[in-house]
GROMACS .gro file of C-alpha atoms in nm:
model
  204
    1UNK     CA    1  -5.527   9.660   4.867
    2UNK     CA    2  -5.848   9.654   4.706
    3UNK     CA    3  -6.178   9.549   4.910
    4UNK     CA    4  -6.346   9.210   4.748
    5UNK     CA    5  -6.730   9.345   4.699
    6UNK     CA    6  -6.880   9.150   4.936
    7UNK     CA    7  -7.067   9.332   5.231
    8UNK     CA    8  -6.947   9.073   5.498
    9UNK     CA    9  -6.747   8.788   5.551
   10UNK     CA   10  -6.727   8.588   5.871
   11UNK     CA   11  -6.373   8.430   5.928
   12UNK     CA   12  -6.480   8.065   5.865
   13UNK     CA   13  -6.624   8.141   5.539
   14UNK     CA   14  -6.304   8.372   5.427
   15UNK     CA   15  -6.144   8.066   5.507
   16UNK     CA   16  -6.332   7.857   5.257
   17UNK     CA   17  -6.325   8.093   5.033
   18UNK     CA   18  -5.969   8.209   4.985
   19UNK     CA   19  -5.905   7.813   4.960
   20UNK     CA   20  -6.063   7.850   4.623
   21UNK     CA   21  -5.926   8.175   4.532
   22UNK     CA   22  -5.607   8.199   4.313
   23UNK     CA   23  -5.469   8.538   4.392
   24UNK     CA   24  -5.429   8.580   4.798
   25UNK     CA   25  -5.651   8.805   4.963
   26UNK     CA   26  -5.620   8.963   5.356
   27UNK     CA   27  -5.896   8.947   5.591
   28UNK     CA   28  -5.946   9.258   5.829
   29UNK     CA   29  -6.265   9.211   6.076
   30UNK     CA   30  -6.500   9.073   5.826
   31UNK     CA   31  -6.368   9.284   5.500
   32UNK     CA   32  -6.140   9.097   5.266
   33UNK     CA   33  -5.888   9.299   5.035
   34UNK     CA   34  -5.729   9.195   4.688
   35UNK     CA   35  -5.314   9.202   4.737
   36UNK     CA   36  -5.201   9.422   4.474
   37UNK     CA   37  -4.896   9.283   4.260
   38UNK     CA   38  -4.513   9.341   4.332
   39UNK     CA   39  -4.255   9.528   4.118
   40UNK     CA   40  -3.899   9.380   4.031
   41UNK     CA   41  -3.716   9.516   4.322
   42UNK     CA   42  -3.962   9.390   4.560
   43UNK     CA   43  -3.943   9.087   4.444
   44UNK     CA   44  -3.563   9.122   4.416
   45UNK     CA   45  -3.553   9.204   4.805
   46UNK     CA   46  -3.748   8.918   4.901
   47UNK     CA   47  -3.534   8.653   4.689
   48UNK     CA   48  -3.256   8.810   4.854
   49UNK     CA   49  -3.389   8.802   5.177
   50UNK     CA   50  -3.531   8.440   5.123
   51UNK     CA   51  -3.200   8.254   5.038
   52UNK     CA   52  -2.951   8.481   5.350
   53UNK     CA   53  -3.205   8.393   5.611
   54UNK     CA   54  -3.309   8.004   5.451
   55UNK     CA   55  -2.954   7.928   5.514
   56UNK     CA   56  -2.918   8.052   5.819
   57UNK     CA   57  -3.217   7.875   6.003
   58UNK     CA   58  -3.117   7.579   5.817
   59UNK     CA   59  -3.103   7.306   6.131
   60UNK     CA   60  -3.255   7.523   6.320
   61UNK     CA   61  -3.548   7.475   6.517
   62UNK     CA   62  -3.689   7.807   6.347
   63UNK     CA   63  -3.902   7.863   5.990
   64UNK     CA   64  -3.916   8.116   5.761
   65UNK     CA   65  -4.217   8.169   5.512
   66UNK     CA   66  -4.277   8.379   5.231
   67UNK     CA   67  -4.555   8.575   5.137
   68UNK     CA   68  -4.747   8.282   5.049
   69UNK     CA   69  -4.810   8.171   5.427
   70UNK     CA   70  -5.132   8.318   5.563
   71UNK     CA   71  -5.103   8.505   5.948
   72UNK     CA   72  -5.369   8.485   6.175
   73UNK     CA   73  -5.419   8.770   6.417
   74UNK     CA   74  -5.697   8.585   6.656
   75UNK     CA   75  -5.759   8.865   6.880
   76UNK     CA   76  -5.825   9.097   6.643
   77UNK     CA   77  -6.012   8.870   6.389
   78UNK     CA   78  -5.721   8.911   6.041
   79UNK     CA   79  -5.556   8.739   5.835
   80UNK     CA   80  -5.247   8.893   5.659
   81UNK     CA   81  -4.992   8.751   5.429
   82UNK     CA   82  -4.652   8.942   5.525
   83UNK     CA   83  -4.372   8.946   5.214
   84UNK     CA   84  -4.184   8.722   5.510
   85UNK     CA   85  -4.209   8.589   5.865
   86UNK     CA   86  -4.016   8.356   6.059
   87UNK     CA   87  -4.173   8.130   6.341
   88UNK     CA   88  -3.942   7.935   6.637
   89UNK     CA   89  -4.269   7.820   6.815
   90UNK     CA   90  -4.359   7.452   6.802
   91UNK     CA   91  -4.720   7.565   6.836
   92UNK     CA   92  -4.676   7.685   6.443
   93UNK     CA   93  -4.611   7.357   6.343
   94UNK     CA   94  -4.941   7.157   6.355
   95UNK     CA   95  -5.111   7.403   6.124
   96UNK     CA   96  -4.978   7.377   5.752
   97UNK     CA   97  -5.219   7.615   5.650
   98UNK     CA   98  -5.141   7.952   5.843
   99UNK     CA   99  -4.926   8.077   6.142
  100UNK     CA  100  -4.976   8.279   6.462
  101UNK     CA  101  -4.726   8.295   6.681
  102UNK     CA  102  -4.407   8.482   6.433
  103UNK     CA  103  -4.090   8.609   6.642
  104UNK     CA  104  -4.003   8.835   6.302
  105UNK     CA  105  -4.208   8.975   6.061
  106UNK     CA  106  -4.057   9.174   5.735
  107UNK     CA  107  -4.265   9.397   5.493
  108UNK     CA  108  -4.088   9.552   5.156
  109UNK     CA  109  -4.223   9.888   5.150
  110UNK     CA  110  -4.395   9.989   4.808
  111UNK     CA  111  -4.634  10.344   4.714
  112UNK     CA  112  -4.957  10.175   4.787
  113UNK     CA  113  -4.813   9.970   5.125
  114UNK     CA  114  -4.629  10.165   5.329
  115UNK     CA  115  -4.880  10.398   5.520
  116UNK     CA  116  -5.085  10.067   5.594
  117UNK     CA  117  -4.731   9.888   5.683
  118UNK     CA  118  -4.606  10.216   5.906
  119UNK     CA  119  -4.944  10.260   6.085
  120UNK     CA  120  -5.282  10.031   6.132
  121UNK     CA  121  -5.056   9.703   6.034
  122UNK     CA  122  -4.781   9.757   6.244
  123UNK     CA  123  -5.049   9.854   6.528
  124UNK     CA  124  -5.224   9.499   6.499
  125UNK     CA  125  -4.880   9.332   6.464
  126UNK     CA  126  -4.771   9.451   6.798
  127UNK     CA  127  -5.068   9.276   6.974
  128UNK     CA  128  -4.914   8.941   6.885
  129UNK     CA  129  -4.690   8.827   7.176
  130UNK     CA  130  -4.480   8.638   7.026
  131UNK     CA  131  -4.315   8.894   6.820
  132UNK     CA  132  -3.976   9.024   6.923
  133UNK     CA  133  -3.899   9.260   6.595
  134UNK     CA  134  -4.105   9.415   6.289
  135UNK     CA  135  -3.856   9.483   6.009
  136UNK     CA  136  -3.957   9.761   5.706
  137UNK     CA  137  -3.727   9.740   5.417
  138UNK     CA  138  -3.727  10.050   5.145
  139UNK     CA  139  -3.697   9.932   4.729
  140UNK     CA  140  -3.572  10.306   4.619
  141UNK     CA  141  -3.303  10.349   4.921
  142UNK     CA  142  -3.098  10.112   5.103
  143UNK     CA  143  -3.257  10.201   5.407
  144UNK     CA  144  -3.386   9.929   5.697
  145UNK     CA  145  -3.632   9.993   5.966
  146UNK     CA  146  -3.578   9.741   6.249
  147UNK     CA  147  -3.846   9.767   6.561
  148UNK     CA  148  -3.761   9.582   6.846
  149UNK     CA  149  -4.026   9.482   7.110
  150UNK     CA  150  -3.850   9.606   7.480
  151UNK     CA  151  -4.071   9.597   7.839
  152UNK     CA  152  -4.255   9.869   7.778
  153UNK     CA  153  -4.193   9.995   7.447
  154UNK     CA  154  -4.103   9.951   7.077
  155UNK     CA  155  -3.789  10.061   7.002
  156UNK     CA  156  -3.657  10.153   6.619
  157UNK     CA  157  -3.269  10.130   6.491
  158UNK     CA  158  -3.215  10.246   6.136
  159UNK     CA  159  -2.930  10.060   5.894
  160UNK     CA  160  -2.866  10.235   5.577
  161UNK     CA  161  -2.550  10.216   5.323
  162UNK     CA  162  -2.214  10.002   5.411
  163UNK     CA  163  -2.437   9.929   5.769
  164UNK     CA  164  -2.423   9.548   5.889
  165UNK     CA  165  -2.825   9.495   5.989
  166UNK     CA  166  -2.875   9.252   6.316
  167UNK     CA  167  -3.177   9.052   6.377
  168UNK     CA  168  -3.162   8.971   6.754
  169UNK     CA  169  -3.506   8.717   6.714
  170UNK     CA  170  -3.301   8.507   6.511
  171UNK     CA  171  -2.958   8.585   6.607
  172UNK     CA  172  -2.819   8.708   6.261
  173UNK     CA  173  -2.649   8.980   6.140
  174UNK     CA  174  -2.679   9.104   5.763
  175UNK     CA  175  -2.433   9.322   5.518
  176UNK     CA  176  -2.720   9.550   5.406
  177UNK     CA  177  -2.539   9.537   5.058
  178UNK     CA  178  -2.653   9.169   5.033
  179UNK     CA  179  -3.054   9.250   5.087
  180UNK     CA  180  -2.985   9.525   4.786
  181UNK     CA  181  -2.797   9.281   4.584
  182UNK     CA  182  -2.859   9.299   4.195
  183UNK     CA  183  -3.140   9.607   4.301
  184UNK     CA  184  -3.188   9.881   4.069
  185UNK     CA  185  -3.277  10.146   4.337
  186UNK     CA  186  -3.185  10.440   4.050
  187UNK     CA  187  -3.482  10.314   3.853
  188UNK     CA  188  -3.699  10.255   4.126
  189UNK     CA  189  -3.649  10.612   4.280
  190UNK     CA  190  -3.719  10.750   3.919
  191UNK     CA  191  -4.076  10.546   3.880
  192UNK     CA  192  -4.126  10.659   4.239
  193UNK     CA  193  -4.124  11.048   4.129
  194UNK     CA  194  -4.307  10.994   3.806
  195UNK     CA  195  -4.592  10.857   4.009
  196UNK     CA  196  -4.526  11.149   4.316
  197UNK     CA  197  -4.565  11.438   4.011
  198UNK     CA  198  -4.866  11.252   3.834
  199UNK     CA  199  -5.079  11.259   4.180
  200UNK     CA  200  -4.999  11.605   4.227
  201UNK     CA  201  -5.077  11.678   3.870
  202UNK     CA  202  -5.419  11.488   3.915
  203UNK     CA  203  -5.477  11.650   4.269
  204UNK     CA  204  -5.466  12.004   4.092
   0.00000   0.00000   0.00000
């Protein structure tokens, strides 16, 4: 993400502005951030992801969004835009605008993301209530992170190849083979390394 130079936004006017705003931006305690773009096999994942769990809350009182659907974090003043949530609380349907009260949350981990996703987003994501599991999905492994919310703690499973995935928020359980479908993971791991050797290179 990329801050927006602006010293200080109050939540109210982010609000007003983003309305005008074509790309999305995230809102963290006054400081908005530019969302950087996606490659293929994020945006793969997420089409994937979109039509398995679209059909199975179909009838359902439960809704899934895509990245386009704003999250509001009220107690700690943000505003994200996850790659996907889903929301089974009636409370999220008076507001067409944004959503606060997710029972799943999924993020498609990329090079620029995925400290941010493992660490200070995952932290504010765990102070809303409502959410039962935080799901991080690799593009250059099949490899799934599920975290599940229990009493006291969270607790992480980890799917990876031939490994059926199960989302206990919204009772479904997923061939991880279908979330990779039509993924090139080979070329993804090999645009991965370039990038790994040119920091290093740069860091020299």
């Amino acid at each position: 993400m990329i801050a927006v130079p602006q010293n200080y936004f109050s939540a109210d006017e982010y609000l007003r502005w983003e309305e005008q705003q074509e790309e999305k931006h995230e809102y963290i305690d006054g400081q908005v951030y530019a969302m950087a773009g996606a490659s293929e096999n994020h945006v793969d994942i997420t089409t994937n992801l979109t039509v398995i769990l679209s059909n199975h809350l179909r009838g359902k009182d439960c809704k899934l969004f895509p990245s386009d659907m704003r999250l509001n974090i009220a107690s700690k003043k943000i505003y994200y835009y996850p790659d996907l949530l889903v929301t089974c609380d009636e409370r999220d349907r008076f507001n067409k605008k944004q959503k606060n009260y997710p029972c799943l949350i999924i993020e498609v981990l990329s090079e620029s993301t995925e400290s941010k996703d493992r660490g200070v987003k995952f932290a504010n994501y765990q102070t809303i209530q409502s959410l039962q599991e935080y799901v991080l999905i690799s593009q250059w492994e099949q490899r799934v992170e599920v975290f599940r919310r229990s009493e006291k703690f969270w607790v992480l499973q980890t799917y990876t190849v031939g490994e059926l995935i199960e989302l206990q928020s919204i009772n479904l359980q997923i061939s991880i083979d279908a979330i990779y479908e039509d993924v090139d993971l080979l070329a993804a791991s090999s645009e991965a390394s370039s990038e790994a050797i040119l920091e290093a290179i740069l860091d020299i």
